[in-house]
Amino acid sequence: MTLEQNKETFVIESNNLQQLLDALKKEGYKVIGPKISDQAIIYDEIETVSELPIGIKDVQEPGKYKLEKRSDKAFFGFTVSPQSWKKYLLPPVTKLWEATYSKDGICFKEESLPDKKQAFIGVKACELNAIKVQDKVYLEGEFVNPLYKRLRENTFIVAINCIYASKNCFCTSMNTGPKHTDGFDLALTEIIEDEKHYFVVEVGSEQGMEILKSLDSKVASKSNLVNMEQVIENTVNQIQKKLDTNNIKELLYSSYESKNWEEVATRCLACANCTMVCPTCFCTTVEDTTDLTSDHAERWQRWDSCFTMDFSYIHGGNVRSSTSSRYRQWLVHKLGTWIDQFGTSGCVGCGRCITWCPVGIDITEEVKELRKAQGK
Amino acid sequence: MQELKTKIENPMLPKTFQIHKVIKETYDTYTIELSGQDCKSNFIFKPGQFNMIYVFGIGEVPISISSSSENTSHIAHTTRSIGAVTNAINALRAGDTVGIRGPFGSNWPLEKAIGKDVIIVAGGIGLAPLRPAIYHLLSNREKYRKVTILYGTRTPLDILYTNELEKWKSMDVYITVDRTDDKWRGNIGVVTTLIPQAAFDPKNTLAMICGPEIMMRFTIQALQSKGISDTDIYISMERNMKCAIGFCGHCQFGPAFICKDGPVFCFEQIKGLFSKREI
Amino acid sequence: MESLQKVIEEHSFFKTLDEKYIEVLTGCATNETFKEGEFIFREGENADKFYLIREGQVALEIASPSQRPISIQTISNGDVLGFSWLFPPYRWCFDALAKSKVRAISMDGKCLRKKCEEDHALGYELQKRFGEIMAQRLQATRIQLMDLYKMPARG
């Protein structure tokens, strides 16, 4: 998948969207897209367009998530799912290697990397930026994560420009949306206008072009493009939440000893939901196991969270035992130290952490409080 | 400097190393000497770096390399028994095998110290990560001016490398213990009390410190009050580590990953966070 | 052979002390040497001196009936030994045992105490310096008490 900007735009009718799913399947991609399960919109394998949450939107507020009917039959009229695409690039549980013990000593055998290709349907701008943030962690450092690299290379991205923003969205503050800029293979914008229902399609790569060629499409007209910009503009205007990122790193670095952290800790349950739903959180742990014969061992990697009690365990105790220190670690890392580590913010403004916090702690409000406390 | 490091193909996969010798240093600390089973070439590392040692079926821990970086037909690790994996390491015998991943991390600034006085302050097991630096100073002695080693342990029974301390005569070595019986004829008191005896020009000295964090904090204060600047003080930090390659997030200390930005840090770089709690 | 005054003048403990006070101190000072194993002072004795250690090592010890004597701390060359002479009841709290040959300059504490009462400025200068030494010793003792190298407790 190349990341060249290819400005050719096309239009496909909504009743031809199935062709896209079929074309991808034909090319050997496992097609993963949004569907409704357990009263939420999640990302799972889909076969037909009818499985999409047609005419459904998600109402998200601090600590609240509910699905409601839309006034139209939009295919992608919702914002972000409780999970993120990181589930498919950095799987929650992975086997790293296995080892055997014999008289010749230990013999290590690494797990082979998967060959299966996958296509993500409906990646939002904030989500694609989150993937780029994780690319910096896993692909651009001194060491490269081989599994992430392979999965990433095998991923086809069908991005979607948002037509609806929830109360928790703040991508505009983080410069991560709602409009896609690059990094996709195809980017769709859904237009519903009177009787018309179509997608404006931007091609972002050679593979994207290859897939598009096999679909019924026509070149986008000027009015199609105007409609597209209009729709995106509407979405921008729906965004209510703001995060002031002005000098945020300096603000956080000078707030380590603020009383605010203890205040948050009276509400925070350290349940780790925020880290599980966050599309950029990357912490993992390793588990070494043996079987009963004790001559076979395995090492597994699992998602972990800095909110867990023994995340920072050393020498008989935890460096961060108080909830306030753990919340501080998460927030200061996400919005502050991440910038020094990887050159970007760790936050893409998707609002998931606000939605899925059982007590509705809002990261943007916490920053506001820190600014207030410092008079900045 | 990439070319000086051992090339790591898959940094998550351990290589098999065989234990060639086990030395009992004290009642709870052992040194294991290893050589690689599958690689014939020498293990290249810089003083201050560490390996992840895997004991079959038990787990993996980060342990500093405690042998010479110039003669690497074997490498050594000195480990104190403080948990499941370290206990298991210290139960190993010659002929046993372990998994090794590494070397990882930053190193002691031995080039920067050339032409200067060097003061090394070690507390407890902290002498182990400093030993490769001491070996380097010994074999390149003429490049450095006055070298002083201050070493403090809990009791005389906890002193490491007793046979070797004698051999480090081209450097001033002072040892102290926190408590003792009547047989000990040397200093009693914390390691900072030895600093007045060390001779160095504070404007032209490089300090390397390793030990429990509180000990390092007080040592830094004592060296600062002698006039050594924060840019000339280096310490070795420790945090929980799972991957050692900057992916698992566990070893973060503010913006620094102890596994790749450390474990050796210039104090100037981390002093903002060093005395803050629960970082 | 260096003059006593010069040695006192150059000792870091008395740096920046006024010329006239150096003379006073010199007037109260004597060179002393102790053999290895000799006691410089004993617990309970009158504390009428303090010592500038020029060479050697001294251990502060305390003995209890059923145990061998315990060494608490060692004082080495360049250090000052003894501050019980400054405060009532002017008695030594520990034994001071020479662990090697020790050369020291002893200062007549009784005489100095009298001079400090007569000239408070001298008293202040000495109190300042001893205060600093005691603060450092207290700090070091606190760290020693922390038992930093002990096996960490299971949390």
mmCIF file of C-alpha atoms in Angstrom, chain B residues 4-257:
data_model
loop_
_atom_site.group_PDB
_atom_site.id
_atom_site.type_symbol
_atom_site.label_atom_id
_atom_site.label_comp_id
_atom_site.label_asym_id
_atom_site.label_seq_id
_atom_site.Cartn_x
_atom_site.Cartn_y
_atom_site.Cartn_z
ATOM 1 C CA LEU B 4 29.248 -1.279 17.393
ATOM 2 C CA LYS B 5 26.136 -3.027 18.642
ATOM 3 C CA THR B 6 25.379 -6.686 18.195
ATOM 4 C CA LYS B 7 22.874 -6.890 15.350
ATOM 5 C CA ILE B 8 19.481 -7.947 16.705
ATOM 6 C CA GLU B 9 17.341 -9.704 14.100
ATOM 7 C CA ASN B 10 14.156 -10.407 15.997
ATOM 8 C CA PRO B 11 14.460 -8.443 19.237
ATOM 9 C CA MET B 12 11.664 -10.442 20.895
ATOM 10 C CA LEU B 13 13.301 -13.828 20.332
ATOM 11 C CA PRO B 14 15.935 -14.936 22.862
ATOM 12 C CA LYS B 15 19.190 -16.577 21.808
ATOM 13 C CA THR B 16 20.386 -19.630 23.689
ATOM 14 C CA PHE B 17 23.389 -19.085 25.926
ATOM 15 C CA GLN B 18 25.139 -21.676 28.032
ATOM 16 C CA ILE B 19 26.422 -21.121 31.547
ATOM 17 C CA HIS B 20 30.083 -21.882 31.731
ATOM 18 C CA LYS B 21 30.703 -20.912 35.364
ATOM 19 C CA VAL B 22 28.778 -19.835 38.439
ATOM 20 C CA ILE B 23 30.496 -17.741 41.118
ATOM 21 C CA LYS B 24 28.904 -17.278 44.509
ATOM 22 C CA GLU B 25 29.594 -13.652 45.395
ATOM 23 C CA THR B 26 27.585 -13.467 48.624
ATOM 24 C CA TYR B 27 24.807 -15.403 50.326
ATOM 25 C CA ASP B 28 22.187 -13.976 47.931
ATOM 26 C CA THR B 29 24.187 -12.844 44.915
ATOM 27 C CA TYR B 30 25.757 -14.926 42.170
ATOM 28 C CA THR B 31 27.626 -14.188 38.983
ATOM 29 C CA ILE B 32 26.968 -16.368 35.957
ATOM 30 C CA GLU B 33 29.424 -16.453 33.059
ATOM 31 C CA LEU B 34 27.863 -17.287 29.717
ATOM 32 C CA SER B 35 28.736 -17.843 26.104
ATOM 33 C CA GLY B 36 26.456 -18.079 23.101
ATOM 34 C CA GLN B 37 25.540 -21.492 21.784
ATOM 35 C CA ASP B 38 24.498 -20.528 18.314
ATOM 36 C CA CYS B 39 26.718 -17.554 17.611
ATOM 37 C CA LYS B 40 30.423 -18.015 17.328
ATOM 38 C CA SER B 41 31.298 -14.340 17.307
ATOM 39 C CA ASN B 42 31.882 -12.353 20.462
ATOM 40 C CA PHE B 43 29.028 -10.573 22.145
ATOM 41 C CA ILE B 44 29.485 -6.871 21.583
ATOM 42 C CA PHE B 45 28.149 -4.439 24.143
ATOM 43 C CA LYS B 46 29.042 -1.205 25.912
ATOM 44 C CA PRO B 47 29.502 -0.811 29.684
ATOM 45 C CA GLY B 48 26.157 0.039 31.299
ATOM 46 C CA GLN B 49 24.010 -1.962 28.892
ATOM 47 C CA PHE B 50 21.819 -4.855 29.976
ATOM 48 C CA ASN B 51 20.397 -8.110 28.694
ATOM 49 C CA MET B 52 17.011 -9.700 29.270
ATOM 50 C CA ILE B 53 17.737 -13.093 30.821
ATOM 51 C CA TYR B 54 15.101 -15.796 30.313
ATOM 52 C CA VAL B 55 14.964 -18.841 32.582
ATOM 53 C CA PHE B 56 13.046 -21.646 30.960
ATOM 54 C CA GLY B 57 9.429 -21.701 32.068
ATOM 55 C CA ILE B 58 9.917 -19.078 34.783
ATOM 56 C CA GLY B 59 10.275 -15.703 33.126
ATOM 57 C CA GLU B 60 12.570 -12.928 32.033
ATOM 58 C CA VAL B 61 14.322 -10.090 33.881
ATOM 59 C CA PRO B 62 16.615 -7.229 32.869
ATOM 60 C CA ILE B 63 20.114 -7.621 34.340
ATOM 61 C CA SER B 64 23.078 -5.383 33.600
ATOM 62 C CA ILE B 65 26.101 -6.989 31.989
ATOM 63 C CA SER B 66 28.837 -7.068 34.629
ATOM 64 C CA SER B 67 31.841 -8.298 32.637
ATOM 65 C CA SER B 68 34.446 -6.621 30.463
ATOM 66 C CA SER B 69 33.270 -5.113 27.181
ATOM 67 C CA GLU B 70 36.700 -5.614 25.670
ATOM 68 C CA ASN B 71 37.121 -9.320 26.281
ATOM 69 C CA THR B 72 33.767 -10.837 25.400
ATOM 70 C CA SER B 73 34.366 -14.493 24.749
ATOM 71 C CA HIS B 74 32.208 -14.863 27.802
ATOM 72 C CA ILE B 75 29.794 -12.375 29.305
ATOM 73 C CA ALA B 76 28.748 -12.225 32.925
ATOM 74 C CA HIS B 77 25.734 -11.146 34.896
ATOM 75 C CA THR B 78 25.701 -10.578 38.654
ATOM 76 C CA THR B 79 22.231 -11.137 40.066
ATOM 77 C CA ARG B 80 20.757 -10.721 43.512
ATOM 78 C CA SER B 81 17.910 -13.081 44.500
ATOM 79 C CA ILE B 82 14.904 -10.855 45.029
ATOM 80 C CA GLY B 83 12.084 -12.543 43.108
ATOM 81 C CA ALA B 84 10.973 -15.631 41.243
ATOM 82 C CA VAL B 85 13.171 -15.201 38.190
ATOM 83 C CA THR B 86 16.286 -13.987 39.996
ATOM 84 C CA ASN B 87 15.966 -16.848 42.459
ATOM 85 C CA ALA B 88 15.782 -19.200 39.500
ATOM 86 C CA ILE B 89 18.851 -17.621 37.858
ATOM 87 C CA ASN B 90 20.821 -18.101 41.034
ATOM 88 C CA ALA B 91 19.830 -21.770 41.200
ATOM 89 C CA LEU B 92 21.388 -22.462 37.795
ATOM 90 C CA ARG B 93 24.621 -24.403 37.408
ATOM 91 C CA ALA B 94 27.385 -24.707 34.832
ATOM 92 C CA GLY B 95 26.028 -26.438 31.754
ATOM 93 C CA ASP B 96 22.510 -25.010 32.102
ATOM 94 C CA THR B 97 21.143 -22.811 29.338
ATOM 95 C CA VAL B 98 19.253 -19.530 29.409
ATOM 96 C CA GLY B 99 17.709 -17.254 26.816
ATOM 97 C CA ILE B 100 19.423 -13.917 26.257
ATOM 98 C CA ARG B 101 17.997 -10.878 24.466
ATOM 99 C CA GLY B 102 20.184 -7.849 24.109
ATOM 100 C CA PRO B 103 22.269 -5.840 24.586
ATOM 101 C CA PHE B 104 19.889 -3.006 25.201
ATOM 102 C CA GLY B 105 20.057 0.490 26.533
ATOM 103 C CA SER B 106 22.448 3.399 26.889
ATOM 104 C CA ASN B 107 25.984 3.197 28.247
ATOM 105 C CA TRP B 108 28.339 4.892 30.701
ATOM 106 C CA PRO B 109 29.999 7.975 29.123
ATOM 107 C CA LEU B 110 33.551 6.652 29.088
ATOM 108 C CA GLU B 111 34.554 8.749 26.069
ATOM 109 C CA LYS B 112 33.302 11.926 27.688
ATOM 110 C CA ALA B 113 35.343 11.088 30.803
ATOM 111 C CA ILE B 114 38.673 10.988 28.953
ATOM 112 C CA GLY B 115 41.130 13.493 30.389
ATOM 113 C CA LYS B 116 39.039 13.984 33.489
ATOM 114 C CA ASP B 117 38.961 12.782 37.071
ATOM 115 C CA VAL B 118 36.433 10.012 37.473
ATOM 116 C CA ILE B 119 34.445 9.270 40.593
ATOM 117 C CA ILE B 120 32.415 6.080 40.754
ATOM 118 C CA VAL B 121 29.902 5.667 43.566
ATOM 119 C CA ALA B 122 28.261 2.261 43.933
ATOM 120 C CA GLY B 123 25.719 1.021 46.464
ATOM 121 C CA GLY B 124 25.013 -2.671 47.047
ATOM 122 C CA ILE B 125 24.379 -4.577 43.819
ATOM 123 C CA GLY B 126 24.951 -1.246 42.010
ATOM 124 C CA LEU B 127 28.624 -2.143 41.653
ATOM 125 C CA ALA B 128 27.730 -4.800 39.076
ATOM 126 C CA PRO B 129 26.572 -2.449 36.272
ATOM 127 C CA LEU B 130 29.613 -0.295 36.970
ATOM 128 C CA ARG B 131 32.161 -3.100 36.783
ATOM 129 C CA PRO B 132 32.440 -3.044 32.962
ATOM 130 C CA ALA B 133 33.159 0.684 33.205
ATOM 131 C CA ILE B 134 35.799 0.018 35.864
ATOM 132 C CA TYR B 135 37.424 -2.618 33.634
ATOM 133 C CA HIS B 136 37.501 -0.117 30.798
ATOM 134 C CA LEU B 137 39.114 2.500 33.023
ATOM 135 C CA LEU B 138 41.672 -0.069 34.186
ATOM 136 C CA SER B 139 42.717 -1.101 30.706
ATOM 137 C CA ASN B 140 42.808 2.472 29.437
ATOM 138 C CA ARG B 141 44.161 3.943 32.644
ATOM 139 C CA GLU B 142 46.449 6.514 31.064
ATOM 140 C CA LYS B 143 43.524 8.231 29.337
ATOM 141 C CA TYR B 144 41.938 9.243 32.622
ATOM 142 C CA ARG B 145 43.245 11.328 35.496
ATOM 143 C CA LYS B 146 42.412 10.421 39.086
ATOM 144 C CA VAL B 147 39.920 7.562 39.408
ATOM 145 C CA THR B 148 38.130 7.006 42.713
ATOM 146 C CA ILE B 149 35.708 4.224 43.524
ATOM 147 C CA LEU B 150 33.416 4.606 46.525
ATOM 148 C CA TYR B 151 31.472 1.490 47.380
ATOM 149 C CA GLY B 152 28.936 0.999 50.142
ATOM 150 C CA THR B 153 27.087 -2.132 51.172
ATOM 151 C CA ARG B 154 24.859 -3.207 54.006
ATOM 152 C CA THR B 155 27.395 -5.370 55.805
ATOM 153 C CA PRO B 156 30.872 -6.744 55.025
ATOM 154 C CA LEU B 157 29.209 -10.001 53.957
ATOM 155 C CA ASP B 158 27.490 -8.129 51.114
ATOM 156 C CA ILE B 159 30.654 -6.881 49.478
ATOM 157 C CA LEU B 160 30.928 -8.087 45.887
ATOM 158 C CA TYR B 161 34.026 -9.068 43.912
ATOM 159 C CA THR B 162 36.206 -9.155 47.049
ATOM 160 C CA ASN B 163 39.034 -10.862 45.145
ATOM 161 C CA GLU B 164 39.131 -8.168 42.514
ATOM 162 C CA LEU B 165 38.931 -5.082 44.676
ATOM 163 C CA GLU B 166 42.542 -5.715 45.611
ATOM 164 C CA LYS B 167 43.566 -5.600 41.947
ATOM 165 C CA TRP B 168 42.109 -2.184 41.332
ATOM 166 C CA LYS B 169 45.146 -0.509 42.862
ATOM 167 C CA SER B 170 45.703 1.999 40.072
ATOM 168 C CA MET B 171 42.536 3.590 41.341
ATOM 169 C CA ASP B 172 41.593 4.734 44.845
ATOM 170 C CA VAL B 173 39.022 2.334 46.229
ATOM 171 C CA TYR B 174 37.164 3.118 49.436
ATOM 172 C CA ILE B 175 34.636 0.755 50.897
ATOM 173 C CA THR B 176 32.111 1.359 53.645
ATOM 174 C CA VAL B 177 29.350 -0.662 55.263
ATOM 175 C CA ASP B 178 26.154 0.408 57.012
ATOM 176 C CA ARG B 179 26.591 -1.967 59.921
ATOM 177 C CA THR B 180 29.048 -4.624 60.969
ATOM 178 C CA ASP B 181 30.483 -6.899 63.599
ATOM 179 C CA ASP B 182 33.796 -6.189 65.236
ATOM 180 C CA LYS B 183 35.875 -7.982 62.566
ATOM 181 C CA TRP B 184 35.514 -5.224 59.991
ATOM 182 C CA ARG B 185 38.447 -2.883 60.018
ATOM 183 C CA GLY B 186 37.213 -0.370 57.466
ATOM 184 C CA ASN B 187 34.774 2.512 57.248
ATOM 185 C CA ILE B 188 31.320 2.353 58.770
ATOM 186 C CA GLY B 189 28.662 4.732 57.515
ATOM 187 C CA VAL B 190 26.805 5.476 54.327
ATOM 188 C CA VAL B 191 28.715 5.829 51.091
ATOM 189 C CA THR B 192 28.269 9.607 50.990
ATOM 190 C CA THR B 193 30.531 9.843 54.038
ATOM 191 C CA LEU B 194 33.399 8.641 51.843
ATOM 192 C CA ILE B 195 33.130 11.563 49.463
ATOM 193 C CA PRO B 196 35.264 13.918 51.578
ATOM 194 C CA GLN B 197 38.121 11.420 51.192
ATOM 195 C CA ALA B 198 37.958 11.387 47.430
ATOM 196 C CA ALA B 199 40.355 13.688 45.623
ATOM 197 C CA PHE B 200 38.971 15.199 42.442
ATOM 198 C CA ASP B 201 38.757 18.516 40.667
ATOM 199 C CA PRO B 202 35.016 19.212 40.610
ATOM 200 C CA LYS B 203 35.352 21.366 37.506
ATOM 201 C CA ASN B 204 36.944 18.504 35.601
ATOM 202 C CA THR B 205 35.280 15.377 36.937
ATOM 203 C CA LEU B 206 32.781 12.878 35.653
ATOM 204 C CA ALA B 207 30.693 10.962 38.190
ATOM 205 C CA MET B 208 28.982 7.613 37.627
ATOM 206 C CA ILE B 209 26.537 6.445 40.250
ATOM 207 C CA CYS B 210 24.537 3.245 40.631
ATOM 208 C CA GLY B 211 22.536 1.894 43.546
ATOM 209 C CA PRO B 212 19.130 2.227 45.233
ATOM 210 C CA GLU B 213 17.380 5.389 44.112
ATOM 211 C CA ILE B 214 17.503 7.041 47.530
ATOM 212 C CA MET B 215 21.238 6.391 47.725
ATOM 213 C CA MET B 216 21.687 7.940 44.292
ATOM 214 C CA ARG B 217 19.687 11.013 45.314
ATOM 215 C CA PHE B 218 21.831 11.653 48.371
ATOM 216 C CA THR B 219 25.027 10.956 46.487
ATOM 217 C CA ILE B 220 24.048 13.466 43.819
ATOM 218 C CA GLN B 221 23.375 16.093 46.499
ATOM 219 C CA ALA B 222 26.746 15.437 48.082
ATOM 220 C CA LEU B 223 28.565 15.654 44.738
ATOM 221 C CA GLN B 224 26.686 18.810 43.788
ATOM 222 C CA SER B 225 27.736 20.435 47.043
ATOM 223 C CA LYS B 226 31.322 19.582 46.100
ATOM 224 C CA GLY B 227 30.885 21.570 42.923
ATOM 225 C CA ILE B 228 30.294 18.875 40.291
ATOM 226 C CA SER B 229 27.801 20.085 37.721
ATOM 227 C CA ASP B 230 24.640 18.153 36.824
ATOM 228 C CA THR B 231 25.886 17.617 33.274
ATOM 229 C CA ASP B 232 28.843 15.634 34.650
ATOM 230 C CA ILE B 233 26.782 13.277 36.807
ATOM 231 C CA TYR B 234 25.493 10.003 35.329
ATOM 232 C CA ILE B 235 23.203 7.494 37.011
ATOM 233 C CA SER B 236 21.688 4.139 36.147
ATOM 234 C CA MET B 237 17.912 3.858 36.597
ATOM 235 C CA GLU B 238 15.582 0.918 36.961
ATOM 236 C CA ARG B 239 11.897 0.376 36.269
ATOM 237 C CA ASN B 240 9.560 -2.518 35.465
ATOM 238 C CA MET B 241 10.476 -3.930 32.070
ATOM 239 C CA LYS B 242 8.675 -6.380 29.874
ATOM 240 C CA CYS B 243 10.006 -5.970 26.340
ATOM 241 C CA ALA B 244 13.214 -3.890 26.682
ATOM 242 C CA ILE B 245 12.647 -2.444 23.180
ATOM 243 C CA GLY B 246 10.275 0.468 23.795
ATOM 244 C CA PHE B 247 7.025 -1.292 22.854
ATOM 245 C CA CYS B 248 5.402 -2.393 26.098
ATOM 246 C CA GLY B 249 5.361 0.995 27.805
ATOM 247 C CA HIS B 250 6.184 -0.333 31.285
ATOM 248 C CA CYS B 251 9.560 1.285 31.836
ATOM 249 C CA GLN B 252 8.549 4.871 31.151
ATOM 250 C CA PHE B 253 9.957 7.552 33.398
ATOM 251 C CA GLY B 254 8.295 10.705 32.210
ATOM 252 C CA PRO B 255 9.127 10.926 28.503
ATOM 253 C CA ALA B 256 12.085 8.558 28.817
ATOM 254 C CA PHE B 257 11.961 4.822 28.211
#
